[in-house]
Amino acid sequence: GQNIDQPTEMTATEGAIVQINCTYQTSGFNGLFWYQQHAGEAPTFLSYNVLDGLEEKGRFSSFLSRSKGYSYLLLKELQMKDSASYLCAALNFNKFYFGSGTKLNVKP
Amino acid sequence: GAVVSQHPSWVICKSGTSVKIECRSLDFQATTMFWYRQFPKQSLMLMATSNEGSKATYEQGVEKDKFLINHASLTLSTLTVTSAHPEDSSFYICSARVRGAGVNQPQHFGDGTRLSIL
């Protein structure tokens, strides 16, 4: 089976840095993806890792350790508009398996 | 680029009705599209993989006779919820991978269809 775990909810302050963790156990692995989803909307792609290490894309960075089955999404210089759910998805061949999502609340 | 259009965005209908949802890739071809379902405050659950020109492959526990998938062209996949009941009410989202893109490339999501069965 596929098991993707991430915290249910987090709160952070505008301007701060927040790290959202994700652990995964899948029968196969081709990459780890992060999506942002606002309530009632479709997910939008943020970042992904295929190899170990850190990928940086502006205010968003994602890290992967395949040996540990672990990834995190780092959001810097938080803005109020970053309040959303962040979905971690493990790619097993051509199928995505999503975690339950982490709801991030950014407060002033 | 890589825009996926999903229609309709919202459907309200009576129990027993069949509902068709369309997923179109507007500016690219997609040999593979995916259908997900999302219940409130839960994550996306993969229902099935839609393959152009062949039968869809369904995830365990998804009734293929209830959720009919047709992928008639490289830009269109349809999901038909047959004889829908209130428990089928959910947010249905499709995604597509650009034809020729590697397996480890991001999928592009449609805006979703909110289905409410009365």
mmCIF file with all atom_site columns, N, CA, C and O in Angstrom, chain B residues 46-100:
data_model
loop_
_atom_site.group_PDB
_atom_site.id
_atom_site.type_symbol
_atom_site.label_atom_id
_atom_site.label_alt_id
_atom_site.label_comp_id
_atom_site.label_asym_id
_atom_site.label_entity_id
_atom_site.label_seq_id
_atom_site.pdbx_PDB_ins_code
_atom_site.Cartn_x
_atom_site.Cartn_y
_atom_site.Cartn_z
_atom_site.occupancy
_atom_site.B_iso_or_equiv
_atom_site.pdbx_formal_charge
_atom_site.auth_seq_id
_atom_site.auth_comp_id
_atom_site.auth_asym_id
_atom_site.auth_atom_id
_atom_site.pdbx_PDB_model_num
ATOM 1   N N  . LEU B 1 46  ? -6.899  9.101  -5.741  1.00 0.00 ? 46  LEU B N  1
ATOM 2   C CA . LEU B 1 46  ? -6.884  8.697  -7.142  1.00 0.00 ? 46  LEU B CA 1
ATOM 3   C C  . LEU B 1 46  ? -7.968  7.654  -7.376  1.00 0.00 ? 46  LEU B C  1
ATOM 4   O O  . LEU B 1 46  ? -8.032  6.648  -6.669  1.00 0.00 ? 46  LEU B O  1
ATOM 5   N N  . MET B 1 47  ? -8.815  7.922  -8.372  1.00 0.00 ? 47  MET B N  1
ATOM 6   C CA . MET B 1 47  ? -9.884  6.979  -8.715  1.00 0.00 ? 47  MET B CA 1
ATOM 7   C C  . MET B 1 47  ? -9.457  6.075  -9.867  1.00 0.00 ? 47  MET B C  1
ATOM 8   O O  . MET B 1 47  ? -9.641  4.861  -9.810  1.00 0.00 ? 47  MET B O  1
ATOM 9   N N  . ALA B 1 48  ? -8.915  6.704  -10.901 1.00 0.00 ? 48  ALA B N  1
ATOM 10  C CA . ALA B 1 48  ? -8.608  5.919  -12.093 1.00 0.00 ? 48  ALA B CA 1
ATOM 11  C C  . ALA B 1 48  ? -7.645  6.683  -12.981 1.00 0.00 ? 48  ALA B C  1
ATOM 12  O O  . ALA B 1 48  ? -7.516  7.899  -12.910 1.00 0.00 ? 48  ALA B O  1
ATOM 13  N N  . THR B 1 49  ? -6.967  5.908  -13.807 1.00 0.00 ? 49  THR B N  1
ATOM 14  C CA . THR B 1 49  ? -6.065  6.455  -14.818 1.00 0.00 ? 49  THR B CA 1
ATOM 15  C C  . THR B 1 49  ? -6.717  6.256  -16.171 1.00 0.00 ? 49  THR B C  1
ATOM 16  O O  . THR B 1 49  ? -7.106  5.134  -16.523 1.00 0.00 ? 49  THR B O  1
ATOM 17  N N  . SER B 1 50  ? -6.843  7.337  -16.910 1.00 0.00 ? 50  SER B N  1
ATOM 18  C CA . SER B 1 50  ? -7.511  7.323  -18.207 1.00 0.00 ? 50  SER B CA 1
ATOM 19  C C  . SER B 1 50  ? -6.467  7.321  -19.316 1.00 0.00 ? 50  SER B C  1
ATOM 20  O O  . SER B 1 50  ? -5.611  8.204  -19.364 1.00 0.00 ? 50  SER B O  1
ATOM 21  N N  . ASN B 1 51  ? -6.518  6.329  -20.161 1.00 0.00 ? 51  ASN B N  1
ATOM 22  C CA . ASN B 1 51  ? -5.537  6.189  -21.233 1.00 0.00 ? 51  ASN B CA 1
ATOM 23  C C  . ASN B 1 51  ? -6.217  6.360  -22.589 1.00 0.00 ? 51  ASN B C  1
ATOM 24  O O  . ASN B 1 51  ? -7.215  5.689  -22.876 1.00 0.00 ? 51  ASN B O  1
ATOM 25  N N  . GLU B 1 52  ? -5.665  7.238  -23.401 1.00 0.00 ? 52  GLU B N  1
ATOM 26  C CA . GLU B 1 52  ? -6.245  7.506  -24.715 1.00 0.00 ? 52  GLU B CA 1
ATOM 27  C C  . GLU B 1 52  ? -6.259  6.243  -25.559 1.00 0.00 ? 52  GLU B C  1
ATOM 28  O O  . GLU B 1 52  ? -5.234  5.581  -25.696 1.00 0.00 ? 52  GLU B O  1
ATOM 29  N N  . GLY B 1 53  ? -7.433  5.920  -26.052 1.00 0.00 ? 53  GLY B N  1
ATOM 30  C CA . GLY B 1 53  ? -7.574  4.790  -26.951 1.00 0.00 ? 53  GLY B CA 1
ATOM 31  C C  . GLY B 1 53  ? -7.637  3.436  -26.288 1.00 0.00 ? 53  GLY B C  1
ATOM 32  O O  . GLY B 1 53  ? -7.683  2.414  -26.983 1.00 0.00 ? 53  GLY B O  1
ATOM 33  N N  . SER B 1 54  ? -7.642  3.397  -24.978 1.00 0.00 ? 54  SER B N  1
ATOM 34  C CA . SER B 1 54  ? -7.739  2.099  -24.303 1.00 0.00 ? 54  SER B CA 1
ATOM 35  C C  . SER B 1 54  ? -8.563  2.243  -23.029 1.00 0.00 ? 54  SER B C  1
ATOM 36  O O  . SER B 1 54  ? -8.972  3.347  -22.655 1.00 0.00 ? 54  SER B O  1
ATOM 37  N N  . LYS B 1 55  ? -8.796  1.135  -22.378 1.00 0.00 ? 55  LYS B N  1
ATOM 38  C CA . LYS B 1 55  ? -9.631  1.157  -21.168 1.00 0.00 ? 55  LYS B CA 1
ATOM 39  C C  . LYS B 1 55  ? -8.909  1.837  -20.012 1.00 0.00 ? 55  LYS B C  1
ATOM 40  O O  . LYS B 1 55  ? -7.694  1.743  -19.883 1.00 0.00 ? 55  LYS B O  1
ATOM 41  N N  . ALA B 1 56  ? -9.700  2.458  -19.171 1.00 0.00 ? 56  ALA B N  1
ATOM 42  C CA . ALA B 1 56  ? -9.135  3.080  -17.977 1.00 0.00 ? 56  ALA B CA 1
ATOM 43  C C  . ALA B 1 56  ? -8.753  2.005  -16.970 1.00 0.00 ? 56  ALA B C  1
ATOM 44  O O  . ALA B 1 56  ? -9.324  0.915  -16.950 1.00 0.00 ? 56  ALA B O  1
ATOM 45  N N  . THR B 1 57  ? -7.794  2.325  -16.143 1.00 0.00 ? 57  THR B N  1
ATOM 46  C CA . THR B 1 57  ? -7.430  1.433  -15.043 1.00 0.00 ? 57  THR B CA 1
ATOM 47  C C  . THR B 1 57  ? -7.898  2.067  -13.745 1.00 0.00 ? 57  THR B C  1
ATOM 48  O O  . THR B 1 57  ? -7.616  3.235  -13.473 1.00 0.00 ? 57  THR B O  1
ATOM 49  N N  . TYR B 1 58  ? -8.614  1.288  -12.968 1.00 0.00 ? 58  TYR B N  1
ATOM 50  C CA . TYR B 1 58  ? -9.246  1.801  -11.760 1.00 0.00 ? 58  TYR B CA 1
ATOM 51  C C  . TYR B 1 58  ? -8.469  1.389  -10.513 1.00 0.00 ? 58  TYR B C  1
ATOM 52  O O  . TYR B 1 58  ? -7.909  0.298  -10.446 1.00 0.00 ? 58  TYR B O  1
ATOM 53  N N  . GLU B 1 59  ? -8.487  2.283  -9.527  1.00 0.00 ? 59  GLU B N  1
ATOM 54  C CA . GLU B 1 59  ? -7.872  1.963  -8.247  1.00 0.00 ? 59  GLU B CA 1
ATOM 55  C C  . GLU B 1 59  ? -8.773  0.990  -7.479  1.00 0.00 ? 59  GLU B C  1
ATOM 56  O O  . GLU B 1 59  ? -9.991  0.908  -7.719  1.00 0.00 ? 59  GLU B O  1
ATOM 57  N N  . GLN B 1 60  ? -8.162  0.299  -6.565  1.00 0.00 ? 60  GLN B N  1
ATOM 58  C CA . GLN B 1 60  ? -8.904  -0.677 -5.766  1.00 0.00 ? 60  GLN B CA 1
ATOM 59  C C  . GLN B 1 60  ? -10.041 0.005  -5.025  1.00 0.00 ? 60  GLN B C  1
ATOM 60  O O  . GLN B 1 60  ? -9.870  1.074  -4.436  1.00 0.00 ? 60  GLN B O  1
ATOM 61  N N  . GLY B 1 61  ? -11.205 -0.600 -5.087  1.00 0.00 ? 61  GLY B N  1
ATOM 62  C CA . GLY B 1 61  ? -12.356 -0.067 -4.380  1.00 0.00 ? 61  GLY B CA 1
ATOM 63  C C  . GLY B 1 61  ? -13.207 0.890  -5.194  1.00 0.00 ? 61  GLY B C  1
ATOM 64  O O  . GLY B 1 61  ? -14.277 1.304  -4.727  1.00 0.00 ? 61  GLY B O  1
ATOM 65  N N  . VAL B 1 62  ? -12.777 1.244  -6.384  1.00 0.00 ? 62  VAL B N  1
ATOM 66  C CA . VAL B 1 62  ? -13.553 2.149  -7.240  1.00 0.00 ? 62  VAL B CA 1
ATOM 67  C C  . VAL B 1 62  ? -14.351 1.315  -8.237  1.00 0.00 ? 62  VAL B C  1
ATOM 68  O O  . VAL B 1 62  ? -13.776 0.503  -8.965  1.00 0.00 ? 62  VAL B O  1
ATOM 69  N N  . GLU B 1 63  ? -15.668 1.510  -8.257  1.00 0.00 ? 63  GLU B N  1
ATOM 70  C CA . GLU B 1 63  ? -16.528 0.709  -9.135  1.00 0.00 ? 63  GLU B CA 1
ATOM 71  C C  . GLU B 1 63  ? -16.460 1.219  -10.563 1.00 0.00 ? 63  GLU B C  1
ATOM 72  O O  . GLU B 1 63  ? -16.912 2.320  -10.867 1.00 0.00 ? 63  GLU B O  1
ATOM 73  N N  . LYS B 1 64  ? -15.937 0.417  -11.444 1.00 0.00 ? 64  LYS B N  1
ATOM 74  C CA . LYS B 1 64  ? -15.779 0.862  -12.832 1.00 0.00 ? 64  LYS B CA 1
ATOM 75  C C  . LYS B 1 64  ? -17.112 0.991  -13.553 1.00 0.00 ? 64  LYS B C  1
ATOM 76  O O  . LYS B 1 64  ? -17.225 1.765  -14.511 1.00 0.00 ? 64  LYS B O  1
ATOM 77  N N  . ASP B 1 65  ? -18.123 0.252  -13.105 1.00 0.00 ? 65  ASP B N  1
ATOM 78  C CA . ASP B 1 65  ? -19.435 0.357  -13.747 1.00 0.00 ? 65  ASP B CA 1
ATOM 79  C C  . ASP B 1 65  ? -20.195 1.581  -13.278 1.00 0.00 ? 65  ASP B C  1
ATOM 80  O O  . ASP B 1 65  ? -21.153 2.018  -13.928 1.00 0.00 ? 65  ASP B O  1
ATOM 81  N N  . LYS B 1 66  ? -19.769 2.144  -12.169 1.00 0.00 ? 66  LYS B N  1
ATOM 82  C CA . LYS B 1 66  ? -20.432 3.343  -11.664 1.00 0.00 ? 66  LYS B CA 1
ATOM 83  C C  . LYS B 1 66  ? -19.732 4.605  -12.174 1.00 0.00 ? 66  LYS B C  1
ATOM 84  O O  . LYS B 1 66  ? -20.366 5.601  -12.453 1.00 0.00 ? 66  LYS B O  1
ATOM 85  N N  . PHE B 1 67  ? -18.435 4.524  -12.277 1.00 0.00 ? 67  PHE B N  1
ATOM 86  C CA . PHE B 1 67  ? -17.646 5.672  -12.741 1.00 0.00 ? 67  PHE B CA 1
ATOM 87  C C  . PHE B 1 67  ? -17.056 5.313  -14.104 1.00 0.00 ? 67  PHE B C  1
ATOM 88  O O  . PHE B 1 67  ? -15.975 4.734  -14.195 1.00 0.00 ? 67  PHE B O  1
ATOM 89  N N  . LEU B 1 68  ? -17.793 5.690  -15.145 1.00 0.00 ? 68  LEU B N  1
ATOM 90  C CA . LEU B 1 68  ? -17.388 5.347  -16.501 1.00 0.00 ? 68  LEU B CA 1
ATOM 91  C C  . LEU B 1 68  ? -16.424 6.396  -17.037 1.00 0.00 ? 68  LEU B C  1
ATOM 92  O O  . LEU B 1 68  ? -16.705 7.583  -16.985 1.00 0.00 ? 68  LEU B O  1
ATOM 93  N N  . ILE B 1 69  ? -15.307 5.936  -17.546 1.00 0.00 ? 69  ILE B N  1
ATOM 94  C CA . ILE B 1 69  ? -14.291 6.847  -18.069 1.00 0.00 ? 69  ILE B CA 1
ATOM 95  C C  . ILE B 1 69  ? -14.069 6.555  -19.539 1.00 0.00 ? 69  ILE B C  1
ATOM 96  O O  . ILE B 1 69  ? -13.890 5.404  -19.937 1.00 0.00 ? 69  ILE B O  1
ATOM 97  N N  . ASN B 1 70  ? -14.062 7.624  -20.312 1.00 0.00 ? 70  ASN B N  1
ATOM 98  C CA . ASN B 1 70  ? -13.802 7.529  -21.745 1.00 0.00 ? 70  ASN B CA 1
ATOM 99  C C  . ASN B 1 70  ? -12.744 8.539  -22.122 1.00 0.00 ? 70  ASN B C  1
ATOM 100 O O  . ASN B 1 70  ? -12.823 9.713  -21.778 1.00 0.00 ? 70  ASN B O  1
ATOM 101 N N  . HIS B 1 71  ? -11.726 8.094  -22.829 1.00 0.00 ? 71  HIS B N  1
ATOM 102 C CA . HIS B 1 71  ? -10.633 8.984  -23.249 1.00 0.00 ? 71  HIS B CA 1
ATOM 103 C C  . HIS B 1 71  ? -10.539 8.884  -24.753 1.00 0.00 ? 71  HIS B C  1
ATOM 104 O O  . HIS B 1 71  ? -9.680  8.189  -25.296 1.00 0.00 ? 71  HIS B O  1
ATOM 105 N N  . ALA B 1 72  ? -11.455 9.596  -25.411 1.00 0.00 ? 72  ALA B N  1
ATOM 106 C CA . ALA B 1 72  ? -11.649 9.401  -26.847 1.00 0.00 ? 72  ALA B CA 1
ATOM 107 C C  . ALA B 1 72  ? -10.600 10.072 -27.706 1.00 0.00 ? 72  ALA B C  1
ATOM 108 O O  . ALA B 1 72  ? -10.407 9.690  -28.863 1.00 0.00 ? 72  ALA B O  1
ATOM 109 N N  . SER B 1 73  ? -9.949  11.092 -27.170 1.00 0.00 ? 73  SER B N  1
ATOM 110 C CA . SER B 1 73  ? -8.950  11.797 -27.978 1.00 0.00 ? 73  SER B CA 1
ATOM 111 C C  . SER B 1 73  ? -7.782  12.197 -27.096 1.00 0.00 ? 73  SER B C  1
ATOM 112 O O  . SER B 1 73  ? -7.822  12.007 -25.876 1.00 0.00 ? 73  SER B O  1
ATOM 113 N N  . LEU B 1 74  ? -6.770  12.776 -27.696 1.00 0.00 ? 74  LEU B N  1
ATOM 114 C CA . LEU B 1 74  ? -5.577  13.167 -26.942 1.00 0.00 ? 74  LEU B CA 1
ATOM 115 C C  . LEU B 1 74  ? -5.790  14.424 -26.108 1.00 0.00 ? 74  LEU B C  1
ATOM 116 O O  . LEU B 1 74  ? -4.881  14.856 -25.404 1.00 0.00 ? 74  LEU B O  1
ATOM 117 N N  . THR B 1 75  ? -6.991  15.012 -26.199 1.00 0.00 ? 75  THR B N  1
ATOM 118 C CA . THR B 1 75  ? -7.240  16.225 -25.434 1.00 0.00 ? 75  THR B CA 1
ATOM 119 C C  . THR B 1 75  ? -8.499  16.148 -24.576 1.00 0.00 ? 75  THR B C  1
ATOM 120 O O  . THR B 1 75  ? -8.862  17.121 -23.926 1.00 0.00 ? 75  THR B O  1
ATOM 121 N N  . LEU B 1 76  ? -9.177  15.017 -24.561 1.00 0.00 ? 76  LEU B N  1
ATOM 122 C CA . LEU B 1 76  ? -10.436 14.931 -23.831 1.00 0.00 ? 76  LEU B CA 1
ATOM 123 C C  . LEU B 1 76  ? -10.617 13.600 -23.127 1.00 0.00 ? 76  LEU B C  1
ATOM 124 O O  . LEU B 1 76  ? -10.480 12.534 -23.725 1.00 0.00 ? 76  LEU B O  1
ATOM 125 N N  . SER B 1 77  ? -10.928 13.685 -21.849 1.00 0.00 ? 77  SER B N  1
ATOM 126 C CA . SER B 1 77  ? -11.344 12.517 -21.072 1.00 0.00 ? 77  SER B CA 1
ATOM 127 C C  . SER B 1 77  ? -12.644 12.888 -20.378 1.00 0.00 ? 77  SER B C  1
ATOM 128 O O  . SER B 1 77  ? -12.816 14.027 -19.941 1.00 0.00 ? 77  SER B O  1
ATOM 129 N N  . THR B 1 78  ? -13.562 11.940 -20.280 1.00 0.00 ? 78  THR B N  1
ATOM 130 C CA . THR B 1 78  ? -14.818 12.197 -19.584 1.00 0.00 ? 78  THR B CA 1
ATOM 131 C C  . THR B 1 78  ? -15.030 11.172 -18.485 1.00 0.00 ? 78  THR B C  1
ATOM 132 O O  . THR B 1 78  ? -14.657 10.004 -18.621 1.00 0.00 ? 78  THR B O  1
ATOM 133 N N  . LEU B 1 79  ? -15.606 11.643 -17.400 1.00 0.00 ? 79  LEU B N  1
ATOM 134 C CA . LEU B 1 79  ? -15.991 10.789 -16.274 1.00 0.00 ? 79  LEU B CA 1
ATOM 135 C C  . LEU B 1 79  ? -17.508 10.887 -16.141 1.00 0.00 ? 79  LEU B C  1
ATOM 136 O O  . LEU B 1 79  ? -18.042 11.985 -15.995 1.00 0.00 ? 79  LEU B O  1
ATOM 137 N N  . THR B 1 80  ? -18.189 9.769  -16.209 1.00 0.00 ? 80  THR B N  1
ATOM 138 C CA . THR B 1 80  ? -19.633 9.751  -16.027 1.00 0.00 ? 80  THR B CA 1
ATOM 139 C C  . THR B 1 80  ? -19.961 9.024  -14.735 1.00 0.00 ? 80  THR B C  1
ATOM 140 O O  . THR B 1 80  ? -19.595 7.853  -14.580 1.00 0.00 ? 80  THR B O  1
ATOM 141 N N  . VAL B 1 81  ? -20.609 9.734  -13.832 1.00 0.00 ? 81  VAL B N  1
ATOM 142 C CA . VAL B 1 81  ? -21.071 9.124  -12.589 1.00 0.00 ? 81  VAL B CA 1
ATOM 143 C C  . VAL B 1 81  ? -22.477 8.624  -12.860 1.00 0.00 ? 81  VAL B C  1
ATOM 144 O O  . VAL B 1 81  ? -23.410 9.416  -13.051 1.00 0.00 ? 81  VAL B O  1
ATOM 145 N N  . THR B 1 82  ? -22.644 7.325  -12.926 1.00 0.00 ? 82  THR B N  1
ATOM 146 C CA . THR B 1 82  ? -23.942 6.763  -13.293 1.00 0.00 ? 82  THR B CA 1
ATOM 147 C C  . THR B 1 82  ? -24.817 6.567  -12.061 1.00 0.00 ? 82  THR B C  1
ATOM 148 O O  . THR B 1 82  ? -24.333 6.208  -10.982 1.00 0.00 ? 82  THR B O  1
ATOM 149 N N  . SER B 1 83  ? -26.105 6.865  -12.232 1.00 0.00 ? 83  SER B N  1
ATOM 150 C CA . SER B 1 83  ? -27.079 6.697  -11.149 1.00 0.00 ? 83  SER B CA 1
ATOM 151 C C  . SER B 1 83  ? -26.518 7.238  -9.835  1.00 0.00 ? 83  SER B C  1
ATOM 152 O O  . SER B 1 83  ? -26.352 6.505  -8.850  1.00 0.00 ? 83  SER B O  1
ATOM 153 N N  . ALA B 1 84  ? -26.212 8.525  -9.862  1.00 0.00 ? 84  ALA B N  1
ATOM 154 C CA . ALA B 1 84  ? -25.547 9.143  -8.710  1.00 0.00 ? 84  ALA B CA 1
ATOM 155 C C  . ALA B 1 84  ? -26.448 9.165  -7.477  1.00 0.00 ? 84  ALA B C  1
ATOM 156 O O  . ALA B 1 84  ? -27.664 9.356  -7.575  1.00 0.00 ? 84  ALA B O  1
ATOM 157 N N  . HIS B 1 85  ? -25.833 8.989  -6.324  1.00 0.00 ? 85  HIS B N  1
ATOM 158 C CA . HIS B 1 85  ? -26.534 9.036  -5.044  1.00 0.00 ? 85  HIS B CA 1
ATOM 159 C C  . HIS B 1 85  ? -25.858 10.063 -4.138  1.00 0.00 ? 85  HIS B C  1
ATOM 160 O O  . HIS B 1 85  ? -24.711 10.461 -4.405  1.00 0.00 ? 85  HIS B O  1
ATOM 161 N N  . PRO B 1 86  ? -26.505 10.469 -3.078  1.00 0.00 ? 86  PRO B N  1
ATOM 162 C CA . PRO B 1 86  ? -25.920 11.504 -2.210  1.00 0.00 ? 86  PRO B CA 1
ATOM 163 C C  . PRO B 1 86  ? -24.505 11.200 -1.750  1.00 0.00 ? 86  PRO B C  1
ATOM 164 O O  . PRO B 1 86  ? -23.689 12.120 -1.611  1.00 0.00 ? 86  PRO B O  1
ATOM 165 N N  . GLU B 1 87  ? -24.183 9.941  -1.539  1.00 0.00 ? 87  GLU B N  1
ATOM 166 C CA . GLU B 1 87  ? -22.825 9.603  -1.088  1.00 0.00 ? 87  GLU B CA 1
ATOM 167 C C  . GLU B 1 87  ? -21.764 9.834  -2.161  1.00 0.00 ? 87  GLU B C  1
ATOM 168 O O  . GLU B 1 87  ? -20.562 9.803  -1.871  1.00 0.00 ? 87  GLU B O  1
ATOM 169 N N  . ASP B 1 88  ? -22.216 10.069 -3.405  1.00 0.00 ? 88  ASP B N  1
ATOM 170 C CA . ASP B 1 88  ? -21.278 10.393 -4.489  1.00 0.00 ? 88  ASP B CA 1
ATOM 171 C C  . ASP B 1 88  ? -20.945 11.879 -4.524  1.00 0.00 ? 88  ASP B C  1
ATOM 172 O O  . ASP B 1 88  ? -20.084 12.304 -5.307  1.00 0.00 ? 88  ASP B O  1
ATOM 173 N N  . SER B 1 89  ? -21.628 12.663 -3.713  1.00 0.00 ? 89  SER B N  1
ATOM 174 C CA . SER B 1 89  ? -21.356 14.095 -3.664  1.00 0.00 ? 89  SER B CA 1
ATOM 175 C C  . SER B 1 89  ? -19.912 14.309 -3.229  1.00 0.00 ? 89  SER B C  1
ATOM 176 O O  . SER B 1 89  ? -19.485 13.806 -2.186  1.00 0.00 ? 89  SER B O  1
ATOM 177 N N  . SER B 1 90  ? -19.173 15.043 -4.022  1.00 0.00 ? 90  SER B N  1
ATOM 178 C CA . SER B 1 90  ? -17.750 15.226 -3.747  1.00 0.00 ? 90  SER B CA 1
ATOM 179 C C  . SER B 1 90  ? -17.182 16.249 -4.722  1.00 0.00 ? 90  SER B C  1
ATOM 180 O O  . SER B 1 90  ? -17.895 16.784 -5.569  1.00 0.00 ? 90  SER B O  1
ATOM 181 N N  . PHE B 1 91  ? -15.910 16.509 -4.574  1.00 0.00 ? 91  PHE B N  1
ATOM 182 C CA . PHE B 1 91  ? -15.167 17.373 -5.492  1.00 0.00 ? 91  PHE B CA 1
ATOM 183 C C  . PHE B 1 91  ? -14.354 16.448 -6.382  1.00 0.00 ? 91  PHE B C  1
ATOM 184 O O  . PHE B 1 91  ? -13.513 15.689 -5.898  1.00 0.00 ? 91  PHE B O  1
ATOM 185 N N  . TYR B 1 92  ? -14.624 16.481 -7.683  1.00 0.00 ? 92  TYR B N  1
ATOM 186 C CA . TYR B 1 92  ? -13.929 15.608 -8.627  1.00 0.00 ? 92  TYR B CA 1
ATOM 187 C C  . TYR B 1 92  ? -12.940 16.459 -9.420  1.00 0.00 ? 92  TYR B C  1
ATOM 188 O O  . TYR B 1 92  ? -13.303 17.489 -9.981  1.00 0.00 ? 92  TYR B O  1
ATOM 189 N N  . ILE B 1 93  ? -11.693 16.013 -9.458  1.00 0.00 ? 93  ILE B N  1
ATOM 190 C CA . ILE B 1 93  ? -10.641 16.772 -10.143 1.00 0.00 ? 93  ILE B CA 1
ATOM 191 C C  . ILE B 1 93  ? -9.907  15.865 -11.120 1.00 0.00 ? 93  ILE B C  1
ATOM 192 O O  . ILE B 1 93  ? -9.609  14.712 -10.798 1.00 0.00 ? 93  ILE B O  1
ATOM 193 N N  . CYS B 1 94  ? -9.631  16.413 -12.294 1.00 0.00 ? 94  CYS B N  1
ATOM 194 C CA . CYS B 1 94  ? -8.838  15.657 -13.254 1.00 0.00 ? 94  CYS B CA 1
ATOM 195 C C  . CYS B 1 94  ? -7.455  16.297 -13.367 1.00 0.00 ? 94  CYS B C  1
ATOM 196 O O  . CYS B 1 94  ? -7.258  17.453 -13.007 1.00 0.00 ? 94  CYS B O  1
ATOM 197 N N  . SER B 1 95  ? -6.523  15.511 -13.827 1.00 0.00 ? 95  SER B N  1
ATOM 198 C CA . SER B 1 95  ? -5.192  16.040 -14.118 1.00 0.00 ? 95  SER B CA 1
ATOM 199 C C  . SER B 1 95  ? -4.680  15.372 -15.385 1.00 0.00 ? 95  SER B C  1
ATOM 200 O O  . SER B 1 95  ? -5.181  14.322 -15.792 1.00 0.00 ? 95  SER B O  1
ATOM 201 N N  . ALA B 1 96  ? -3.695  15.988 -15.980 1.00 0.00 ? 96  ALA B N  1
ATOM 202 C CA . ALA B 1 96  ? -3.145  15.456 -17.223 1.00 0.00 ? 96  ALA B CA 1
ATOM 203 C C  . ALA B 1 96  ? -1.648  15.655 -17.256 1.00 0.00 ? 96  ALA B C  1
ATOM 204 O O  . ALA B 1 96  ? -1.115  16.604 -16.676 1.00 0.00 ? 96  ALA B O  1
ATOM 205 N N  . ARG B 1 97  ? -1.004  14.710 -17.915 1.00 0.00 ? 97  ARG B N  1
ATOM 206 C CA . ARG B 1 97  ? 0.434   14.833 -18.140 1.00 0.00 ? 97  ARG B CA 1
ATOM 207 C C  . ARG B 1 97  ? 0.670   15.123 -19.609 1.00 0.00 ? 97  ARG B C  1
ATOM 208 O O  . ARG B 1 97  ? 0.050   14.516 -20.480 1.00 0.00 ? 97  ARG B O  1
ATOM 209 N N  . VAL B 1 98  ? 1.577   16.051 -19.881 1.00 0.00 ? 98  VAL B N  1
ATOM 210 C CA . VAL B 1 98  ? 1.878   16.408 -21.265 1.00 0.00 ? 98  VAL B CA 1
ATOM 211 C C  . VAL B 1 98  ? 2.416   15.191 -22.017 1.00 0.00 ? 98  VAL B C  1
ATOM 212 O O  . VAL B 1 98  ? 3.286   14.468 -21.510 1.00 0.00 ? 98  VAL B O  1
ATOM 213 N N  . ARG B 1 99  ? 1.879   14.955 -23.176 1.00 0.00 ? 99  ARG B N  1
ATOM 214 C CA . ARG B 1 99  ? 2.321   13.827 -24.004 1.00 0.00 ? 99  ARG B CA 1
ATOM 215 C C  . ARG B 1 99  ? 3.820   13.907 -24.243 1.00 0.00 ? 99  ARG B C  1
ATOM 216 O O  . ARG B 1 99  ? 4.341   14.964 -24.632 1.00 0.00 ? 99  ARG B O  1
ATOM 217 N N  . GLY B 1 100 ? 4.487   12.826 -23.955 1.00 0.00 ? 100 GLY B N  1
ATOM 218 C CA . GLY B 1 100 ? 5.931   12.786 -24.165 1.00 0.00 ? 100 GLY B CA 1
ATOM 219 C C  . GLY B 1 100 ? 6.738   13.205 -22.950 1.00 0.00 ? 100 GLY B C  1
ATOM 220 O O  . GLY B 1 100 ? 7.953   12.999 -22.918 1.00 0.00 ? 100 GLY B O  1
#
